[in-house]
Short mmCIF file of C-alpha atoms and ligand atoms in Angstrom, two decimals:
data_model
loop_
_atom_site.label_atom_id
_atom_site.label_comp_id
_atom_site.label_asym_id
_atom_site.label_seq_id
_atom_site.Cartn_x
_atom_site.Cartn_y
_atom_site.Cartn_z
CA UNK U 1 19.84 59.35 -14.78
CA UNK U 2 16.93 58.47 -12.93
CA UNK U 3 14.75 58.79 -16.11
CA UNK U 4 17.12 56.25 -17.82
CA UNK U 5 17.31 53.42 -15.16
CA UNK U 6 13.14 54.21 -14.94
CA UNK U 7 12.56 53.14 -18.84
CA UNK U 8 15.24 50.52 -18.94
CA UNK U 9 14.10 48.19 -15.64
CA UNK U 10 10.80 47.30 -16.51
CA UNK U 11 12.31 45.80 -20.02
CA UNK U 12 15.37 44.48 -19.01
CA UNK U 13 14.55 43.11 -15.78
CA UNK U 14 10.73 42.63 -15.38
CA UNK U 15 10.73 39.57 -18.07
CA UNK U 16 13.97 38.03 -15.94
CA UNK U 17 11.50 38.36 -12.99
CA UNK U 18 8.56 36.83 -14.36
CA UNK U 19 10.31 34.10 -15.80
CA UNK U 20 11.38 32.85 -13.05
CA UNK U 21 8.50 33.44 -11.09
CA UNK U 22 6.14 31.14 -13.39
CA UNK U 23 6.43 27.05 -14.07
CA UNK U 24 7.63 25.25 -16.74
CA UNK U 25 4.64 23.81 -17.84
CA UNK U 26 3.99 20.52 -19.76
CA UNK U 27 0.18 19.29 -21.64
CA UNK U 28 0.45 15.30 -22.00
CA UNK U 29 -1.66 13.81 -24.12
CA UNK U 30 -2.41 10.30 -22.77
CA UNK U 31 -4.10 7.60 -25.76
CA UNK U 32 -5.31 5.66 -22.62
CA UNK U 33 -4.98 6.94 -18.83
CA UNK U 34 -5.09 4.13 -16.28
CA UNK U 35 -5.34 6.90 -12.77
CA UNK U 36 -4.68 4.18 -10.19
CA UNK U 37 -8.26 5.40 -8.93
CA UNK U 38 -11.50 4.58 -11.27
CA UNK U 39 -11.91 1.09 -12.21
CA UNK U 40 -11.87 2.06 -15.56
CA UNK U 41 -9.42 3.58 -17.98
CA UNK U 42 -10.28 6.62 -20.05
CA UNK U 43 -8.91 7.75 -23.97
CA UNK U 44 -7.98 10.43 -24.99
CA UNK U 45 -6.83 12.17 -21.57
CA UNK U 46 -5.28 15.80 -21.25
CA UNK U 47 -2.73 16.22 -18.39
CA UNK U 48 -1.32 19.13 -17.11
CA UNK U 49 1.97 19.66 -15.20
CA UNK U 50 2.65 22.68 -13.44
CA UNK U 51 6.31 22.80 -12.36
CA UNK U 52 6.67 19.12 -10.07
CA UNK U 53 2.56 19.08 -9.72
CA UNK U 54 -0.13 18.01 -11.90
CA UNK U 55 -2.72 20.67 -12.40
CA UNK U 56 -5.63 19.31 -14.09
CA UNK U 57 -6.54 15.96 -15.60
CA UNK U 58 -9.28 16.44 -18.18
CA UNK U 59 -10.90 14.18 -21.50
CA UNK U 60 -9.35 15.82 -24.73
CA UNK U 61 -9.74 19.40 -24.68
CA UNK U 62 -6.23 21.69 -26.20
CA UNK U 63 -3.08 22.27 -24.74
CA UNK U 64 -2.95 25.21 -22.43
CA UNK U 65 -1.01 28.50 -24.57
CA UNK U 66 2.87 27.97 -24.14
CA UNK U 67 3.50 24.54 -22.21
CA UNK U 68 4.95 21.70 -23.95
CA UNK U 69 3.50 18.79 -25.45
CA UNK U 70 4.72 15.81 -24.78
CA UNK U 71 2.25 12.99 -27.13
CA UNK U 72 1.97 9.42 -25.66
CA UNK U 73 -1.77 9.37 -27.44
CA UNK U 74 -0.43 5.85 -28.93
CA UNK U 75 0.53 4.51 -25.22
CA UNK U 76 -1.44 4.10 -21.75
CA UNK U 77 -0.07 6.34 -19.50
CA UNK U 78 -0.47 5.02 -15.44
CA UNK U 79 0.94 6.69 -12.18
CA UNK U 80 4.53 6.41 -11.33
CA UNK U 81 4.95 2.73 -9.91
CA UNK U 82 6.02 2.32 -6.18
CA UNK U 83 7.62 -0.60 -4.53
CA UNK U 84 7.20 -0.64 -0.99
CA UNK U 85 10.23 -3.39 -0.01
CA UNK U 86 13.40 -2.91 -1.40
CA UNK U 87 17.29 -3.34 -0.61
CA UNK U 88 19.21 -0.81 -2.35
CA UNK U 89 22.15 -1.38 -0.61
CA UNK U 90 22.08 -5.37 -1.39
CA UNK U 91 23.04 -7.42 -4.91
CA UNK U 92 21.08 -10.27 -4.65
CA UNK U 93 22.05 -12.82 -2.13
CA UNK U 94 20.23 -16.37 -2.61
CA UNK U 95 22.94 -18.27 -0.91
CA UNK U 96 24.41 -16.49 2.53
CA UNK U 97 27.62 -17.07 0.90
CA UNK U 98 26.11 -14.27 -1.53
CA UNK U 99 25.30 -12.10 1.88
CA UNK U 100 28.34 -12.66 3.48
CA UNK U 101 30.54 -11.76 0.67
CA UNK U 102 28.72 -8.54 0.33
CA UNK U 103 29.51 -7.55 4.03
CA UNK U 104 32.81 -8.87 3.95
CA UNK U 105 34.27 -7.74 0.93
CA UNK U 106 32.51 -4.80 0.03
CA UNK U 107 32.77 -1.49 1.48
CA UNK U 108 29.72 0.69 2.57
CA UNK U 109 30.97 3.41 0.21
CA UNK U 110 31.38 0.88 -2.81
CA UNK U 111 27.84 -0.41 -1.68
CA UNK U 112 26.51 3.17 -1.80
CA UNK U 113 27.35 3.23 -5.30
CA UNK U 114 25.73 0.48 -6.55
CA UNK U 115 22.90 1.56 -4.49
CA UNK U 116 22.91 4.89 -6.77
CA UNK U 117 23.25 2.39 -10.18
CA UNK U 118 20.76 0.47 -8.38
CA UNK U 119 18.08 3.53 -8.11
CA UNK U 120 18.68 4.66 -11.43
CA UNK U 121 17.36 1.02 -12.77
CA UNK U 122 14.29 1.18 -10.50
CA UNK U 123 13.26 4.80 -12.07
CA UNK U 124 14.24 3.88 -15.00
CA UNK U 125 11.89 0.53 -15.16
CA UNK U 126 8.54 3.16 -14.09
CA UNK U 127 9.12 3.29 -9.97
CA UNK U 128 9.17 6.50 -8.92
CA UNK U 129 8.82 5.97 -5.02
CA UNK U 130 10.14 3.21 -3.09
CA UNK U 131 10.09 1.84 0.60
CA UNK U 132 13.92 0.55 1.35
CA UNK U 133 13.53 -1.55 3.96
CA UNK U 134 17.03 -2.12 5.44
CA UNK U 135 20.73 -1.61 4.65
CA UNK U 136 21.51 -4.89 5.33
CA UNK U 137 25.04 -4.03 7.13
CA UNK U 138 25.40 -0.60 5.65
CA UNK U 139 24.41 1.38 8.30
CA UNK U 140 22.62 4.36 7.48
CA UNK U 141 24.06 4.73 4.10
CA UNK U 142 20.07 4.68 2.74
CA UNK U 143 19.70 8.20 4.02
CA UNK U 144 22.59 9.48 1.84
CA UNK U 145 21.18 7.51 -0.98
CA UNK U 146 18.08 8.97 -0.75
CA UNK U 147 19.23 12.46 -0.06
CA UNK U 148 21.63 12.49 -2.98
CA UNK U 149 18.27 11.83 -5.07
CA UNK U 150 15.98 14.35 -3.56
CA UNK U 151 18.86 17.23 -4.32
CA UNK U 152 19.02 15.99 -8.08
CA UNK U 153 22.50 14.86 -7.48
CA UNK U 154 21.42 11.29 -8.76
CA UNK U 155 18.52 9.85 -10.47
CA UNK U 156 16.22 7.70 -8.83
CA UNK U 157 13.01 7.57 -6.93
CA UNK U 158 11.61 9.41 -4.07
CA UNK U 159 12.25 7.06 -1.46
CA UNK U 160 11.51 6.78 2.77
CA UNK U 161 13.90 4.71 4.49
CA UNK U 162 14.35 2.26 7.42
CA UNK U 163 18.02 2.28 8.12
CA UNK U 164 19.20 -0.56 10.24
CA UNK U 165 16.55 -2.88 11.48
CA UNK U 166 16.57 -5.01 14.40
CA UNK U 167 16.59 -8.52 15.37
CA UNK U 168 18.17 -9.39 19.26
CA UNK U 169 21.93 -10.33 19.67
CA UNK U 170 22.76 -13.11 17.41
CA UNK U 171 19.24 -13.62 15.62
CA UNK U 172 20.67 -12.43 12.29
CA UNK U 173 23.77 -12.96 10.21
CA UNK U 174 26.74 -12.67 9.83
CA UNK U 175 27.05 -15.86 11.73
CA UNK U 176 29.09 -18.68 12.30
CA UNK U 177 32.48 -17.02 11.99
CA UNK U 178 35.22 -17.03 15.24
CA UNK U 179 34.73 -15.45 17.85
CA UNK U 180 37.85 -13.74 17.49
CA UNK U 181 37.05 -11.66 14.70
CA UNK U 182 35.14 -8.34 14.74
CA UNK U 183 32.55 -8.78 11.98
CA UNK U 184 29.76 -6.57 10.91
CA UNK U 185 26.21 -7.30 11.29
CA UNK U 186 23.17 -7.33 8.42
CA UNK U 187 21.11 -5.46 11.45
CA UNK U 188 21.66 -3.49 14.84
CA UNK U 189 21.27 -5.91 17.72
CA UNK U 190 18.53 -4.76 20.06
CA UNK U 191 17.59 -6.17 23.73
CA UNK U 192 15.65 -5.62 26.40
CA UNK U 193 12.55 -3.01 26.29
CA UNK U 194 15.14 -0.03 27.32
CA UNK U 195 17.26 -1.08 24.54
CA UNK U 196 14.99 -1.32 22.20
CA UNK U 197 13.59 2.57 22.63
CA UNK U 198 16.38 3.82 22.49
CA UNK U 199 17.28 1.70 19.06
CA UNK U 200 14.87 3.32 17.77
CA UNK U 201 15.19 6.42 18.78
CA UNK U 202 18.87 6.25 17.35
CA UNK U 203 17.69 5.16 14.34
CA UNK U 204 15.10 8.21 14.01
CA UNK U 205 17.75 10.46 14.75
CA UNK U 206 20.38 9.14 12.02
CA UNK U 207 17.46 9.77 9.49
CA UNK U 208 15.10 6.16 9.63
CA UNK U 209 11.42 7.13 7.88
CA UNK U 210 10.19 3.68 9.00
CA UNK U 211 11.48 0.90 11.70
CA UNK U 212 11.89 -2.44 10.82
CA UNK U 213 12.52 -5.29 12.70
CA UNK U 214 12.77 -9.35 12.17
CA UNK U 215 9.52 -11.01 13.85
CA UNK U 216 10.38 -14.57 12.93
CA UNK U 217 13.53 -16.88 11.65
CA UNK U 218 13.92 -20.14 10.95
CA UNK U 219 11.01 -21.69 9.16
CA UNK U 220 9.42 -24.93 9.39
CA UNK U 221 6.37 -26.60 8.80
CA UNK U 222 4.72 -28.87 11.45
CA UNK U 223 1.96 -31.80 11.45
CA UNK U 224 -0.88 -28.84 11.23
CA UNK U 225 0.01 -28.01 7.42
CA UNK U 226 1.25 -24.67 8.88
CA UNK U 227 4.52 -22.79 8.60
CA UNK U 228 5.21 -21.72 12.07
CA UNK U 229 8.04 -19.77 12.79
CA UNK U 230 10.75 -19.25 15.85
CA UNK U 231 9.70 -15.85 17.56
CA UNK U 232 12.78 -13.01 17.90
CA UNK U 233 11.61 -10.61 20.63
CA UNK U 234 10.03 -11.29 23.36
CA UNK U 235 6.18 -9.68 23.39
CA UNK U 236 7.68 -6.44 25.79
CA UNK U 237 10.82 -5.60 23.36
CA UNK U 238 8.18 -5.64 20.16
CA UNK U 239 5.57 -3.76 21.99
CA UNK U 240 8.13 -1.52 22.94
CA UNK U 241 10.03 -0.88 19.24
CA UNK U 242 6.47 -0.11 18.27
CA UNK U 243 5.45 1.95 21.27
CA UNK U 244 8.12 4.20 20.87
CA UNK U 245 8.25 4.23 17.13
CA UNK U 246 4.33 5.79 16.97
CA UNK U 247 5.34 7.77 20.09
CA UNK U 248 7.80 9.54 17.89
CA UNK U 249 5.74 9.61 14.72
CA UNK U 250 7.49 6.30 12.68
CA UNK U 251 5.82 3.53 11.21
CA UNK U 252 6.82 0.15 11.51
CA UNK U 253 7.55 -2.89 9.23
CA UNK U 254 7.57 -6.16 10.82
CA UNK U 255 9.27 -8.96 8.56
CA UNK U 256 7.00 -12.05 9.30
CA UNK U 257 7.49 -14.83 7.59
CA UNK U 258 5.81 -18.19 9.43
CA UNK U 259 2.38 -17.73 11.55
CA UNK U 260 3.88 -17.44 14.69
CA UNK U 261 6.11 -14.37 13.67
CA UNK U 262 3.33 -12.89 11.76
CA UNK U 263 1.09 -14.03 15.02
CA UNK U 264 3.84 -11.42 17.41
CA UNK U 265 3.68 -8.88 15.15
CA UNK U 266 -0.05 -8.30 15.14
CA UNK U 267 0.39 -8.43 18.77
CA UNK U 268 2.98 -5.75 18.68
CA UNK U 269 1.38 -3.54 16.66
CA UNK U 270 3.46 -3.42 13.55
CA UNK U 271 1.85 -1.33 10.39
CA UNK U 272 3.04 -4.04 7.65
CA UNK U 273 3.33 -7.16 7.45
CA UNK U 274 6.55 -8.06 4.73
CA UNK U 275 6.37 -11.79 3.19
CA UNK U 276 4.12 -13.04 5.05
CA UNK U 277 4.30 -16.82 3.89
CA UNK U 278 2.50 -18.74 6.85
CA UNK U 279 -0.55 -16.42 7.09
CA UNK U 280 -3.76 -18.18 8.23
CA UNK U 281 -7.21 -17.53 7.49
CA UNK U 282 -7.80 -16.06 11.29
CA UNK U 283 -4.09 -13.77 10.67
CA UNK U 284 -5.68 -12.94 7.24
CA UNK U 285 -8.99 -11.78 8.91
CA UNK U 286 -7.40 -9.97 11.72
CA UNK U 287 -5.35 -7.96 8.95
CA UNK U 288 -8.46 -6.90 7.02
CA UNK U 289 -9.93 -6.02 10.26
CA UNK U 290 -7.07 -3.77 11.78
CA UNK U 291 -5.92 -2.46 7.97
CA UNK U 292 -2.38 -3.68 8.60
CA UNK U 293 -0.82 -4.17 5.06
CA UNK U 294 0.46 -7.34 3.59
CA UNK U 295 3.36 -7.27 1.20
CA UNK U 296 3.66 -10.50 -0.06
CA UNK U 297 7.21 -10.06 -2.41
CA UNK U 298 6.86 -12.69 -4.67
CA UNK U 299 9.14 -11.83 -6.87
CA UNK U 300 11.72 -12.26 -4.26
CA UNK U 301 10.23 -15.90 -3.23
CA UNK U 302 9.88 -17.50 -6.51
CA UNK U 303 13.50 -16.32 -7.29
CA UNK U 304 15.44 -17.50 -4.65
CA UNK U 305 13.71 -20.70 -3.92
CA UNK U 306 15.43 -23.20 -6.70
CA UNK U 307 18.64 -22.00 -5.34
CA UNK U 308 18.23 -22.29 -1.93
CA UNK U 309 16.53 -25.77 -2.09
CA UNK U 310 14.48 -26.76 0.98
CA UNK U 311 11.53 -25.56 2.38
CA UNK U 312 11.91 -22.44 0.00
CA UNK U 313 9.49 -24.05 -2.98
CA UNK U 314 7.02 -25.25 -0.43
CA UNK U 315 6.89 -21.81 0.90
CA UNK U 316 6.19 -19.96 -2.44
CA UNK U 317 3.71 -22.66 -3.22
CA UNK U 318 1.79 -21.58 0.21
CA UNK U 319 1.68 -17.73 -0.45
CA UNK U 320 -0.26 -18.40 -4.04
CA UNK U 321 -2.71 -20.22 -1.80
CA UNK U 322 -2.61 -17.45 1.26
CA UNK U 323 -2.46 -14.83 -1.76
CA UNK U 324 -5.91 -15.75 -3.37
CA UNK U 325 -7.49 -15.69 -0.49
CA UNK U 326 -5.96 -12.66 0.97
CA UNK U 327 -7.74 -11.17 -2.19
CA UNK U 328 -11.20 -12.49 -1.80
CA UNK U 329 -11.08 -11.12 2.40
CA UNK U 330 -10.16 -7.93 1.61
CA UNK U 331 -6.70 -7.81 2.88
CA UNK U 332 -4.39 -4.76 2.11
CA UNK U 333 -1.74 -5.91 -0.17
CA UNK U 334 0.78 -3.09 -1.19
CA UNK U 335 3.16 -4.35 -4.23
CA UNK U 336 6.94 -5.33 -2.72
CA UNK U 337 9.23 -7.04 -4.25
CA UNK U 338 12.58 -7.50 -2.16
CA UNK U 339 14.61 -6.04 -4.75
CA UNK U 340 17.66 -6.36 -3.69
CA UNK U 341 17.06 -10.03 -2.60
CA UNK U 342 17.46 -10.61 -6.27
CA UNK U 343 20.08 -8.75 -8.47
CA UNK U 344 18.51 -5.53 -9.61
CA UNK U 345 20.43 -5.78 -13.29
CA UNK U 346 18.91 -9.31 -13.87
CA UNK U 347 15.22 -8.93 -12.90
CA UNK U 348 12.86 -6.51 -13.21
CA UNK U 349 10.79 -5.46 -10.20
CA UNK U 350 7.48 -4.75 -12.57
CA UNK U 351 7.28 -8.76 -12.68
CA UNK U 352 5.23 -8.66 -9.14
CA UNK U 353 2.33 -6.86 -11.06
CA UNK U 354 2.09 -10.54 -13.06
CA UNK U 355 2.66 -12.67 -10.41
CA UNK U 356 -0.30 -10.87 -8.83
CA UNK U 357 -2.18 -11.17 -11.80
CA UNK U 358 -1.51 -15.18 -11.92
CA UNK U 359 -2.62 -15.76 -8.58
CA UNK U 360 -5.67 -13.80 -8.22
CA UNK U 361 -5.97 -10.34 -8.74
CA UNK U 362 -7.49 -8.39 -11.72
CA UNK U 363 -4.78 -6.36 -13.52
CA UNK U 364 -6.18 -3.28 -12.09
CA UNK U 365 -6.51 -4.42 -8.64
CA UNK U 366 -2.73 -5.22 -9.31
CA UNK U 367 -1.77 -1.90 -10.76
CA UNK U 368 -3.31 -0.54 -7.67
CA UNK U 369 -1.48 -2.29 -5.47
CA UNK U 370 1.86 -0.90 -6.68
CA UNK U 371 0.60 2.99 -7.04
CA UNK U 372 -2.70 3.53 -5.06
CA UNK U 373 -2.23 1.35 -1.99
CA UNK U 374 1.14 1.51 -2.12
CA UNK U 375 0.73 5.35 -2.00
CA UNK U 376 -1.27 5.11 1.32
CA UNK U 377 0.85 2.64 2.79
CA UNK U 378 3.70 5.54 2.60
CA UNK U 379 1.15 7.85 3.98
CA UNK U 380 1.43 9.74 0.78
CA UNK U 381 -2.20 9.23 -0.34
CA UNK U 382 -2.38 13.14 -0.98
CA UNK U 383 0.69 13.38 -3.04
CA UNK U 384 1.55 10.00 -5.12
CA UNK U 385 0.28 6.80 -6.56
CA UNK U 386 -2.74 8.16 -8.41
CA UNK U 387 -2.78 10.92 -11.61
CA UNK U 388 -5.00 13.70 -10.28
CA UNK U 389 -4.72 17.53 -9.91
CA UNK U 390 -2.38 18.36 -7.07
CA UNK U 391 -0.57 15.06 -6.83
CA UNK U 392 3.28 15.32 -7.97
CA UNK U 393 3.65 14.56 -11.55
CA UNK U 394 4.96 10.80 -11.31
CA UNK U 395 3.64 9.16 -14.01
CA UNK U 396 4.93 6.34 -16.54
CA UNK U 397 3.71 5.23 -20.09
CA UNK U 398 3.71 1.41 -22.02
CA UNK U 399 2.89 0.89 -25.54
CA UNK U 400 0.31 -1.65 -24.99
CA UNK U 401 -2.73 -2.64 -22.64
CA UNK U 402 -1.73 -3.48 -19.65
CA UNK U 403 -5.54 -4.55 -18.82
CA UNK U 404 -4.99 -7.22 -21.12
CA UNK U 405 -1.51 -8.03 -20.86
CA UNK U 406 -0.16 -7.00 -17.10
CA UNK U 407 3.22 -8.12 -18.86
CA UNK U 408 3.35 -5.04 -20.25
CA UNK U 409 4.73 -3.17 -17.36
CA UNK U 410 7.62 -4.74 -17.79
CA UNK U 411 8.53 -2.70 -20.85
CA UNK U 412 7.84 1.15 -19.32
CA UNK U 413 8.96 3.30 -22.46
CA UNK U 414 8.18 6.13 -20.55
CA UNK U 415 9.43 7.63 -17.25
CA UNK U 416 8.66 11.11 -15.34
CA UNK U 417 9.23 12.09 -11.99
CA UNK U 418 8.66 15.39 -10.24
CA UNK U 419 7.75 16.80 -13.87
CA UNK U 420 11.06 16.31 -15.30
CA UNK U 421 11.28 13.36 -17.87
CA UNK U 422 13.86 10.83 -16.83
CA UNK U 423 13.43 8.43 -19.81
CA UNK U 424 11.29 8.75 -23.21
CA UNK U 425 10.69 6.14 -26.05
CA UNK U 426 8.08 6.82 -27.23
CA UNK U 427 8.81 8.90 -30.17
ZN1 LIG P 501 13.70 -7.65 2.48
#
């Protein structure tokens, strides 16, 4: 008996064993590889994907013996694109009508859903990471979203989260409704500098990645030519949601829209700087200085403005002027887009990379600002936004040049994530 079982494991169960034990591995061959490091593209690259990692990049060279090969030698191949300002939980809401009707009418659990249709159409369109930046009234229904992603239950991208955000009592809608009525708001109210540790400390322990709070509201411009801004917290309560968010290891994103919120939140401390519209040229040089990130989301800007009239055009006309010369000083800008803002079936959020490219950045300083810096911004510099040996195997393919036409990121045919290929047209 013994004699038996000793000649039958080793061929019945040792190939089980080392099956499992070694990764499925994949050889692409890339025409053109845009890295979302080197200034310059290479043809004719050789990537290798070991299980969720890429082992080795490499110029031609042969397949290693028994991966797959996957051939996109006709297409440019580029990292895995990653928006860093996003509202999964949101449909679009250019009127507050829009917003309101969202809070009122839909539940967070209906919400949740569309937030799982919504992630699918990010990864599908080449992002494979994103920054959500707010639930907009859903409460912490970001961390299920992104949970049900990272345990395969739904596609979509590998995302960090902010929860709630903060603005102080009655600085953010809903507004305007009776008194009376018990009505959810887009944010958790924060006061006080007591209050607002312990915000965020609530917020870290429901699952928040990031803390965000509104710097600024209600927009104007004044005799100087500037767009100035009506300050939220008071200096203590911002130094304080900051204080205690790097106390407890979170990074914080300050929404900052004229000078004077933008001015607080460089006071505070914040880590990013989101819209951004009334920066001057001493804000600009501060933020090159310290390395806090701008991200501009144009997309969102230029979308909303014909419908919400007002300042709204003037305000998009100022960031292409703030954005050129954000540019030539050096400032961080990390690709955001406010999905969200906008109805994720009707745009797609690759049109940033072409608004950068029309005012003022070279295509690859644009694709770099949605992988690369983007990557760093997330503190994931060692495992996203570039394609390089070790990194996780994120990467996306177009047909054309995107050097030449930045449009062409708009039409990904090509879509992995993790090492597992969520969308392929190529063939
Ligand atoms: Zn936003």
């Amino acid at each position: 008996m013994r004699r038996f079982l000793a000649l039958v494991l080793p061929s019945l169960f040792i190939p089980i064993f080392s099956a499992g034990q070694a990764p499925h591995r994949v050889a692409i061959r890339a025409g053109k590889l845009i890295d979302g490091k080197n200034d310059k593209p290479v043809e004719n690259a050789l990537i290798v994907i070991e299980g969720d990692k890429i082992v080795s990049v490499a110029l031609g060279g042969s397949a290693p013996a028994g991966a797959e090969v996957i051939d996109l030698s006709k297409a440019t191949v580029l990292p895995g694109f990653i928006d860093v300002h996003t509202h999964v939980l949101l449909q679009g809401d250019v009127t507050s009508a829009e917003y309101d009707e969202q809070l009122l009418k839909q539940s967070i659990p209906y919400r949740a859903i569309l937030a799982a249709r919504n992630a699918e159409i990010a990864l599908s369109h080449g992002f494979t990471a994103m920054r959500d930046l707010e639930t907009e009234g859903a409460m912490y229904a970001d961390v299920d979203v992104k949970t049900a992603i990272a345990n395969g239950e739904v596609p979509g991208p590998r995302m960090q989260v902010a929860t709630r955000a903060m603005t102080p009592t009655g600085m953010y809608p809903l507004l305007g409704y009776s008194w009376e009525l018990k009505l959810p708001t887009g944010v958790q109210y924060v006061d006080g500098v007591e209050g607002a540790r312990k915000a965020v400390r609530e917020q870290a322990m429901y699952g928040a990645d990031w803390i965000k709070y509104y710097s600024d509201r209600r927009y104007h411009f004044e005799a100087d030519g500037v767009l100035h801004s009506m300050v939220n917290f008071t200096d203590e309560e911002a130094k304080a949601i900051v204080d205690e968010a790097h106390r407890i290891g979170k990074k914080v994103a300050a929404h900052a829209i004229g000078s004077d919120g933008i001015a607080a939140a460089l006071r505070a401390g914040a880590d990013t700087v989101e819209h951004g519209d009334g920066l001057t040229d001493a804000l600009m040089d501060e933020m090159a200085r310290r390395g806090i990130y701008w991200v501009p989301t144009l997309t969102v800007g230029l979308y909303v403005a014909p419908g919400r009239g007002g300042n709204w055009q003037k305000m998009a006309d100022l960031q292409k002027e703030d954005f050129a010369k954000a540019v030539k000083k050096g400032v961080k800008i990390a690709l955001g887009t406010d999905a969200g803002g906008f109805d994720w079936k009707k745009v797609n959020q690759a049109k940033e990379f072409a608004y950068y490219v029309q005012y003022g950045m070279t295509p690859m300083q644009s694709i770099r600002a949605g992988t690369s810096v983007a990557g760093e911004l997330l503190g994931w510099s060692d495992k996203a936004g570039t394609i390089e040996a070790g990194k996780w195997a994120d990467l996306v393919a177009v047909s054309g040049d995107p050097l030449k036409d930045i449009t062409e990121l708009q039409k990904v045919r090509f879509v992995m994530k993790g090492g597992v290929v969520h969308k392929n047209e190529m063939h």
